[in-house]
Short mmCIF file of C-alpha atoms in Angstrom, two decimals:
data_model
loop_
_atom_site.label_atom_id
_atom_site.label_comp_id
_atom_site.label_asym_id
_atom_site.label_seq_id
_atom_site.Cartn_x
_atom_site.Cartn_y
_atom_site.Cartn_z
CA MET A 20 -16.86 15.95 -12.85
CA SER A 21 -18.07 14.48 -15.92
CA ARG A 22 -15.25 12.40 -17.53
CA ARG A 23 -15.22 10.89 -14.10
CA GLY A 24 -18.72 10.00 -14.65
CA SER A 25 -17.90 8.51 -17.97
CA ALA A 26 -14.86 6.65 -16.14
CA ASP A 27 -17.40 4.99 -13.89
CA ASP A 28 -19.65 4.32 -16.88
CA ARG A 29 -16.85 1.52 -18.09
CA GLY A 30 -17.25 0.06 -14.41
CA VAL A 31 -13.57 -1.29 -12.61
CA TRP A 32 -12.04 -0.57 -15.88
CA GLY A 33 -11.91 3.01 -15.50
CA ARG A 34 -8.93 3.35 -13.80
CA LEU A 35 -6.47 1.82 -16.35
CA VAL A 36 -5.97 4.70 -18.23
CA GLY A 37 -4.81 4.17 -22.40
CA GLN A 38 -4.81 0.21 -21.50
CA ASP A 39 -7.44 -0.24 -23.89
CA SER A 40 -5.68 -3.91 -25.38
CA ALA A 41 -4.92 -4.94 -21.91
CA VAL A 42 -8.44 -4.18 -20.47
CA GLU A 43 -9.96 -6.06 -23.59
CA THR A 44 -7.74 -9.19 -23.15
CA LEU A 45 -8.99 -9.29 -19.27
CA LYS A 46 -12.83 -8.86 -20.36
CA GLU A 47 -12.09 -12.22 -23.02
CA ALA A 48 -10.44 -13.49 -19.93
CA ALA A 49 -13.47 -13.24 -17.73
CA ARG A 50 -16.29 -13.66 -19.75
CA ALA A 51 -13.99 -17.13 -20.30
CA ALA A 52 -14.18 -17.52 -16.60
CA ARG A 53 -17.50 -17.22 -16.34
CA ALA A 54 -19.14 -19.59 -18.84
CA ILE A 55 -16.81 -21.98 -17.29
CA VAL A 56 -18.07 -21.95 -13.65
CA ASP A 57 -21.57 -21.60 -15.16
CA ALA A 58 -22.85 -24.66 -15.10
CA GLY A 59 -23.91 -26.74 -19.04
CA LEU A 60 -20.92 -26.41 -20.97
CA GLU A 61 -19.62 -29.21 -23.51
CA GLU A 62 -16.24 -30.75 -23.31
CA GLY A 63 -15.20 -28.90 -25.98
CA ALA A 64 -16.77 -25.90 -25.41
CA ARG A 65 -15.13 -25.36 -21.59
CA GLU A 66 -11.28 -26.14 -23.80
CA ASP A 67 -12.18 -23.05 -25.79
CA GLN A 68 -13.18 -20.85 -22.84
CA SER A 69 -9.59 -22.13 -20.54
CA ARG A 70 -7.44 -20.73 -23.31
CA ALA A 71 -8.73 -17.44 -22.94
CA MET A 72 -8.74 -17.75 -19.24
CA SER A 73 -5.92 -18.50 -17.20
CA HIS A 74 -5.29 -20.11 -13.66
CA ALA A 75 -2.09 -17.59 -13.99
CA TRP A 76 -0.81 -14.43 -15.00
CA LEU A 77 2.42 -12.14 -14.62
CA MET A 78 1.25 -8.74 -15.46
CA THR A 79 3.81 -6.90 -16.19
CA GLY A 80 4.65 -2.99 -16.78
CA PRO A 81 6.77 0.29 -15.42
CA PRO A 82 5.17 2.00 -12.23
CA GLY A 83 2.61 4.19 -12.92
CA SER A 84 1.23 1.44 -15.86
CA GLY A 85 -1.25 0.00 -13.37
CA ARG A 86 -0.07 -3.14 -12.82
CA SER A 87 -2.30 -3.55 -9.45
CA ASN A 88 -5.29 -1.28 -10.98
CA ALA A 89 -5.53 -4.00 -13.61
CA ALA A 90 -5.42 -6.94 -11.35
CA LYS A 91 -7.70 -5.64 -9.03
CA ALA A 92 -9.99 -5.06 -11.67
CA PHE A 93 -9.96 -8.23 -12.96
CA ALA A 94 -9.90 -9.79 -10.35
CA ALA A 95 -13.59 -8.23 -9.30
CA ALA A 96 -14.64 -9.08 -12.82
CA LEU A 97 -13.78 -12.57 -12.01
CA GLN A 98 -16.53 -11.93 -9.07
CA CYS A 99 -18.55 -9.85 -10.62
CA THR A 100 -22.76 -10.68 -10.91
CA GLY A 101 -23.47 -8.26 -13.19
CA ASP A 102 -24.57 -8.77 -16.86
CA GLU A 103 -21.30 -7.68 -17.98
CA PRO A 104 -18.11 -9.08 -15.87
CA GLY A 105 -16.78 -5.96 -14.21
CA CYS A 106 -20.20 -3.88 -13.87
CA GLY A 107 -18.55 -1.76 -10.76
CA VAL A 108 -22.18 -2.15 -8.84
CA CYS A 109 -22.62 -5.01 -8.15
CA PRO A 110 -21.64 -6.95 -5.09
CA GLY A 111 -18.48 -8.88 -6.45
CA CYS A 112 -17.20 -5.61 -7.51
CA ARG A 113 -17.68 -3.96 -4.80
CA THR A 114 -16.24 -5.61 -1.96
CA THR A 115 -13.10 -6.46 -4.29
CA MET A 116 -12.34 -2.65 -5.32
CA SER A 117 -12.96 -2.22 -1.30
CA ASP A 118 -10.29 -4.55 -0.11
CA SER A 119 -13.12 -6.27 1.10
CA ASN A 120 -13.89 -9.38 -0.72
CA ALA A 121 -12.80 -12.85 1.62
CA ASP A 122 -12.69 -14.65 -1.68
CA VAL A 123 -10.12 -12.38 -2.92
CA ARG A 124 -5.76 -12.24 -0.91
CA LEU A 125 -4.40 -8.96 -1.61
CA VAL A 126 -0.76 -8.92 -0.73
CA VAL A 127 1.05 -5.91 -0.76
CA THR A 128 4.41 -6.07 0.26
CA GLU A 129 6.07 -3.28 2.96
CA ALA A 130 8.97 -5.27 3.91
CA SER A 131 12.76 -5.63 1.15
CA VAL A 132 11.62 -9.19 0.01
CA ILE A 133 8.56 -11.48 0.53
CA ASN A 134 9.72 -14.44 2.63
CA THR A 135 9.08 -18.09 2.55
CA GLU A 136 6.49 -17.60 5.03
CA THR A 137 4.38 -15.38 3.43
CA ALA A 138 4.86 -17.83 0.10
CA ARG A 139 3.73 -20.58 2.16
CA GLY A 140 0.80 -18.76 3.48
CA LEU A 141 -0.43 -17.96 0.03
CA VAL A 142 -0.23 -21.76 -1.04
CA LEU A 143 -2.42 -22.68 1.70
CA ASP A 144 -4.98 -20.17 1.32
CA ALA A 145 -5.28 -21.39 -1.98
CA GLN A 146 -6.59 -24.32 -1.24
CA VAL A 147 -9.66 -23.15 -0.01
CA ALA A 148 -12.72 -23.14 -1.84
CA PRO A 149 -14.43 -19.78 -2.80
CA SER A 150 -16.80 -19.16 0.15
CA GLN A 151 -19.01 -16.59 -1.73
CA GLY A 152 -17.72 -15.75 -4.81
CA ARG A 153 -17.03 -17.64 -7.68
CA TRP A 154 -13.47 -17.76 -7.80
CA ARG A 155 -10.82 -17.75 -5.15
CA VAL A 156 -8.12 -14.85 -6.54
CA ILE A 157 -4.90 -13.90 -4.99
CA ILE A 158 -3.47 -10.86 -6.15
CA VAL A 159 0.50 -10.48 -5.23
CA GLU A 160 2.20 -7.10 -6.07
CA ASP A 161 5.69 -6.77 -6.74
CA ALA A 162 5.79 -10.13 -6.98
CA ASP A 163 9.53 -9.43 -8.14
CA ARG A 164 10.20 -8.91 -4.58
CA LEU A 165 9.39 -12.65 -4.04
CA HIS A 166 12.51 -14.41 -2.69
CA GLU A 167 13.86 -17.33 -4.55
CA ARG A 168 13.03 -19.83 -1.73
CA ALA A 169 9.61 -17.86 -1.83
CA ALA A 170 8.88 -18.52 -5.25
CA ASN A 171 9.89 -22.25 -4.95
CA ALA A 172 7.14 -22.67 -2.59
CA LEU A 173 4.80 -21.04 -5.27
CA LEU A 174 5.69 -23.00 -8.30
CA LYS A 175 3.40 -26.59 -7.30
CA ALA A 176 0.58 -23.77 -6.42
CA ILE A 177 1.05 -21.81 -9.13
CA GLU A 178 0.94 -25.01 -11.25
CA GLU A 179 -1.54 -26.94 -10.35
CA PRO A 180 -4.00 -24.86 -8.67
CA PRO A 181 -7.51 -26.00 -7.39
CA GLU A 182 -10.04 -25.39 -10.28
CA ARG A 183 -11.80 -22.32 -9.49
CA THR A 184 -7.98 -20.56 -7.93
CA VAL A 185 -6.77 -18.16 -10.20
CA TRP A 186 -3.09 -16.39 -9.46
CA LEU A 187 -2.19 -12.42 -10.68
CA LEU A 188 1.27 -11.94 -10.04
CA CYS A 189 2.65 -7.40 -10.88
CA ALA A 190 6.50 -7.11 -11.61
CA PRO A 191 8.08 -4.52 -14.00
CA SER A 192 8.80 -6.96 -16.36
CA VAL A 193 8.98 -10.52 -16.93
CA GLU A 194 13.04 -10.35 -16.73
CA ASP A 195 12.56 -9.32 -12.72
CA MET A 196 11.02 -12.87 -12.30
CA LEU A 197 12.23 -16.45 -11.72
CA THR A 198 12.15 -18.11 -15.27
CA THR A 199 10.39 -21.17 -13.48
CA ILE A 200 7.38 -18.74 -12.03
CA ARG A 201 6.97 -16.89 -15.14
CA SER A 202 6.87 -19.79 -17.51
CA ARG A 203 3.92 -20.87 -16.01
CA CYS A 204 2.12 -17.45 -16.45
CA ARG A 205 0.16 -16.31 -19.04
CA HIS A 206 1.76 -12.66 -19.68
CA LEU A 207 -0.09 -9.19 -19.93
CA GLY A 208 1.95 -5.92 -20.12
CA LEU A 209 0.82 -2.61 -19.73
CA ARG A 210 2.05 0.24 -21.01
CA ILE A 211 2.51 3.81 -18.95
CA PRO A 212 -0.28 5.77 -20.80
CA SER A 213 -0.05 9.35 -22.83
CA VAL A 214 0.58 12.35 -21.22
CA ARG A 215 -2.06 13.32 -22.71
CA ALA A 216 -4.39 10.94 -21.10
CA VAL A 217 -3.38 11.31 -17.86
CA ALA A 218 -4.17 15.06 -17.90
CA ASP A 219 -7.34 14.27 -19.23
CA LEU A 220 -7.75 11.99 -16.35
CA LEU A 221 -6.90 14.88 -14.08
CA VAL A 222 -9.71 16.88 -16.02
CA GLY A 223 -12.19 15.26 -15.78
CA GLU A 224 -11.38 14.42 -12.28
CA GLY A 225 -11.71 18.31 -10.82
CA VAL A 226 -7.98 17.96 -9.71
CA ALA A 227 -6.92 20.84 -11.86
CA ASP A 228 -7.23 23.30 -15.11
CA GLU A 229 -5.70 21.58 -18.15
CA GLU A 230 -2.88 23.67 -17.89
CA THR A 231 -1.25 22.30 -14.14
CA ALA A 232 -2.81 19.22 -14.49
CA MET A 233 -0.40 18.54 -18.28
CA GLU A 234 2.42 20.05 -16.17
CA ALA A 235 1.77 17.47 -13.89
CA ALA A 236 1.02 14.31 -15.48
CA ARG A 237 4.70 15.26 -17.96
CA ALA A 238 6.24 16.23 -14.22
CA ALA A 239 5.36 12.29 -13.46
CA GLN A 240 5.95 10.41 -16.39
CA SER A 241 2.68 9.91 -16.98
CA HIS A 242 2.73 7.94 -13.32
CA ILE A 243 -1.20 8.70 -12.40
CA GLY A 244 -1.16 8.85 -8.66
CA LEU A 245 1.74 11.10 -8.67
CA ALA A 246 0.29 13.11 -11.58
CA ARG A 247 -2.81 13.33 -9.22
CA ALA A 248 -0.70 14.28 -6.55
CA LEU A 249 1.35 16.92 -8.31
CA ALA A 250 -1.65 18.57 -9.67
CA ALA A 251 -3.38 18.85 -6.31
CA ASP A 252 -0.38 20.73 -4.29
CA PRO A 253 1.20 23.58 -5.02
CA GLU A 254 3.51 22.95 -2.16
CA LEU A 255 4.52 19.44 -3.63
CA ARG A 256 5.49 20.78 -7.13
CA ARG A 257 7.67 23.77 -5.39
CA LYS A 258 9.64 20.90 -3.38
CA ARG A 259 10.28 18.76 -6.28
CA ARG A 260 11.53 21.39 -7.99
CA ALA A 261 13.59 22.56 -5.30
CA THR A 262 14.80 18.45 -4.89
CA LEU A 263 15.58 18.53 -8.74
CA THR A 264 17.65 21.93 -9.09
CA ALA A 265 19.63 21.44 -6.15
CA PRO A 266 22.18 18.50 -7.22
CA VAL A 267 21.91 19.36 -11.11
CA ARG A 268 23.65 22.70 -9.50
CA VAL A 269 26.58 21.03 -8.21
CA ARG A 270 29.85 22.89 -8.82
CA SER A 271 32.43 21.62 -6.02
CA VAL A 272 32.43 17.82 -3.40
CA GLY A 273 31.21 20.15 -0.96
CA ASP A 274 28.33 21.56 -2.61
CA ALA A 275 27.71 17.64 -3.88
CA VAL A 276 27.82 16.71 -0.01
CA ILE A 277 25.51 19.25 0.72
CA ALA A 278 23.05 18.63 -1.98
CA ALA A 279 23.18 14.82 -1.19
CA ALA A 280 22.30 15.16 2.55
CA ASP A 281 19.26 17.54 1.48
CA LEU A 282 17.85 15.28 -1.12
CA HIS A 283 17.84 12.42 1.78
CA ASP A 284 16.82 14.36 4.36
CA ILE A 285 13.65 15.53 2.10
CA ALA A 286 13.09 12.03 1.40
CA LYS A 287 12.88 10.92 4.71
CA LYS A 288 10.82 13.29 5.82
CA ARG A 289 8.18 12.30 2.90
CA SER A 290 8.65 8.50 3.47
CA GLU A 291 8.01 9.29 7.82
CA GLU A 292 4.66 11.28 6.57
CA ARG A 293 4.16 8.04 4.78
CA VAL A 294 4.02 5.49 7.26
CA SER A 295 4.32 8.15 10.42
CA ALA A 296 0.60 7.65 10.81
CA ARG A 297 -0.30 4.11 9.95
CA ASP A 298 2.35 2.96 12.85
CA ALA A 299 0.91 5.02 15.56
CA ALA A 300 -2.49 3.35 14.35
CA GLU A 301 -0.83 -0.43 14.23
CA ARG A 302 0.77 0.36 17.91
CA ALA A 303 -2.44 1.77 19.42
CA ALA A 304 -4.58 -1.35 18.47
CA LEU A 305 -1.65 -4.14 19.81
CA LEU A 306 -1.95 -1.93 22.68
CA ARG A 307 -5.94 -2.14 23.39
CA GLN A 308 -6.12 -6.13 22.61
CA LEU A 309 -3.52 -6.47 25.28
CA GLY A 310 -5.33 -4.05 27.32
CA ILE A 311 -2.88 -1.76 28.33
CA GLU A 312 -2.46 2.00 28.44
CA ASP A 313 -1.28 3.44 26.12
CA LYS A 314 2.15 5.23 28.29
CA LYS A 315 2.53 2.90 30.71
CA ALA A 316 5.41 0.32 29.96
CA PRO A 317 4.00 -3.21 28.11
CA PRO A 318 4.11 -6.27 31.04
CA ARG A 319 7.52 -8.11 29.93
CA GLN A 320 5.35 -10.89 28.80
CA TYR A 321 4.22 -9.07 25.73
CA ALA A 322 7.53 -7.89 24.89
CA THR A 323 8.04 -10.47 22.21
CA MET A 324 4.68 -9.43 20.58
CA ILE A 325 5.34 -5.78 20.65
CA ARG A 326 9.31 -5.85 19.22
CA GLN A 327 7.91 -7.81 16.14
CA LEU A 328 5.08 -5.25 15.67
CA GLU A 329 8.69 -2.45 15.51
CA GLU A 330 10.47 -4.72 13.51
CA GLN A 331 7.48 -4.71 10.35
CA GLN A 332 7.63 -1.05 10.91
CA LYS A 333 11.21 -0.68 10.93
CA LYS A 334 11.44 -2.67 7.38
CA ARG A 335 8.43 -0.65 6.56
CA ALA A 336 10.38 2.35 6.85
CA LYS A 337 13.28 1.29 5.12
CA ARG A 338 10.95 0.31 2.15
CA ALA A 339 9.06 3.42 2.02
CA LEU A 340 12.45 5.43 2.13
CA THR A 341 14.02 3.38 -0.31
CA ASP A 342 10.92 3.82 -2.97
CA GLU A 343 10.80 7.84 -2.15
CA LEU A 344 14.68 8.02 -3.42
CA ASP A 345 13.85 6.00 -6.35
CA ARG A 346 11.28 8.15 -7.56
CA ALA A 347 13.90 11.03 -6.51
CA LEU A 348 16.36 9.82 -9.09
CA LEU A 349 13.56 9.61 -11.82
CA ASP A 350 13.09 12.71 -11.51
CA LEU A 351 16.13 13.49 -11.51
CA MET A 352 17.12 11.61 -14.70
CA SER A 353 14.27 13.45 -16.46
CA ILE A 354 16.21 16.64 -16.60
CA TYR A 355 19.26 14.87 -17.92
CA ARG A 356 17.04 12.86 -20.02
CA ASP A 357 15.24 17.14 -21.44
CA VAL A 358 19.00 18.20 -21.29
CA LEU A 359 20.18 15.33 -23.98
CA MET A 360 16.99 16.33 -25.87
CA LEU A 361 18.12 19.70 -26.52
CA GLN A 362 21.44 18.56 -27.06
CA LEU A 363 20.47 16.25 -29.62
CA GLY A 364 17.86 18.69 -30.99
CA THR A 365 14.81 16.53 -31.37
CA ASP A 366 11.54 17.51 -31.32
CA GLN A 367 10.67 15.53 -28.20
CA GLU A 368 8.65 17.58 -25.54
CA LEU A 369 10.37 18.38 -22.44
CA ILE A 370 9.29 16.61 -19.37
CA ASN A 371 10.03 19.56 -17.22
CA THR A 372 8.78 22.55 -19.65
CA ASP A 373 9.12 25.30 -15.96
CA LEU A 374 12.73 23.98 -16.14
CA GLU A 375 13.36 24.46 -19.46
CA ASP A 376 15.84 27.78 -18.92
CA LEU A 377 17.68 24.98 -16.50
CA SER A 378 18.12 22.12 -18.66
CA ALA A 379 19.02 24.81 -21.48
CA GLU A 380 22.06 25.94 -19.55
CA ILE A 381 23.10 22.73 -18.89
CA ALA A 382 22.78 21.59 -22.58
CA GLN A 383 24.89 24.77 -23.00
CA GLU A 384 27.69 23.53 -20.78
CA SER A 385 28.20 20.24 -21.37
CA THR A 386 28.06 17.10 -24.17
CA PRO A 387 25.51 14.67 -25.05
CA GLN A 388 28.77 12.33 -23.51
CA GLN A 389 28.76 13.94 -20.16
CA THR A 390 24.93 14.49 -19.93
CA MET A 391 24.96 10.19 -20.64
CA THR A 392 27.48 9.44 -17.89
CA ARG A 393 25.45 11.54 -15.35
CA ILE A 394 22.47 9.52 -16.33
CA GLU A 395 24.28 6.40 -15.87
CA ALA A 396 25.37 7.48 -12.25
CA ILE A 397 21.85 7.83 -11.54
CA GLU A 398 21.15 4.93 -12.83
CA ARG A 399 24.35 3.29 -10.70
CA ALA A 400 22.67 4.90 -7.25
CA ARG A 401 18.98 3.23 -8.03
CA ARG A 402 20.53 -0.17 -8.34
CA ARG A 403 22.99 0.55 -5.47
CA LEU A 404 19.58 1.16 -3.03
CA VAL A 405 17.69 -1.68 -4.66
CA MET A 406 20.65 -3.41 -3.23
CA ASN A 407 20.77 -1.87 0.42
CA GLY A 408 23.71 0.21 -0.33
CA GLN A 409 23.90 3.09 2.22
CA PRO A 410 21.49 5.77 1.26
CA LEU A 411 23.35 9.22 2.31
CA LEU A 412 26.81 7.77 0.71
CA VAL A 413 25.18 6.30 -2.68
CA LEU A 414 23.73 10.01 -3.04
CA GLU A 415 27.08 11.25 -2.10
CA ALA A 416 28.66 9.56 -4.57
CA MET A 417 26.26 10.32 -7.28
CA ALA A 418 26.13 13.56 -6.59
CA VAL A 419 29.61 14.03 -7.18
CA SER A 420 29.80 12.56 -10.30
CA LEU A 421 26.61 15.19 -11.34
CA ARG A 422 29.41 18.21 -10.98
CA PRO A 423 30.94 19.45 -14.38
CA GLN A 424 34.11 17.84 -15.55
CA VAL A 425 37.29 20.14 -15.73
CA GLU A 426 38.97 19.01 -18.92
CA GLY A 427 42.18 16.76 -18.52
CA SER A 428 40.67 15.65 -14.68
#
């Protein structure tokens, strides 16, 4: 547990593994923000601090890079009252990191898009002065899911916010955001941490021994949350291997249909496990508020409220399934990345070291061009899922494309 202790010593920044440059940028901005709020700044000094601190930030990076962690840590540092912004122990830091700070609004997207109604609500929130802390902070996870009209609704608020309001938008890349939004934000790019850095974190947390931690970190492609789950759960590692091996062993259309169905069923089961407990708790809470016993049919006057909750939960379930499938396809793509590395004779370490024999077998029976075609088929499936393609049909088409190509066919 010693390494966990050292992470805590870094205050709120301890969760940002391998992001030293980004952390220094955010620390500098938090110090500048503190100086702006503190009384007694000369006009010139205020301008200097304003250059270090921005009222709107766009934090980008691949899945697993820690965009949301960076945004929350920065929000905590802005509210911090300790000796150094982001101390991790003052009330401002603790309430922000536990999602209970009244001056920090965290928007977590559960639907495919962030609609205009939600955006307008954020604009109203942005106008409210801080009630307890130093700044009013609005964090929007998955800001790339802003509907175009919703993004336009935010433009004026982001461009000219109240004096002590800060917007923190998170997205995979700057290209995923409307030009009008990204041009009004200061950009902070995060990178995927190294496998070694993630493994060291897991060992320090006491999650796993070094060998298991390294295997999990590689398999998760340095996604810290997934690496932590894989390292802690042998059954999850076994299921991942089963998910990976079935599609790559497809030899016929029949095999493809079966592999696609299995992949879909596994992802659906995992997604349902993620949302079912929350759905049940939300429904029970609503029924209690309405004074309705759980097993009785709700009175007609409450039907609309219950239907709205059910519609929200359906959207969440759809998003959860899409996320699970995308993660599975990224894992599948990692197999063919390993195959390509073997075919090209590079010295790069394989992602799936536990499946090296399988990768070598595929590398022997195919060409680099065929491997690239398979990778493109997986990428195409990912895009179709994001565009609301019917999941099972998308997976079947992809699995058929993974079959060995017979010469002349």
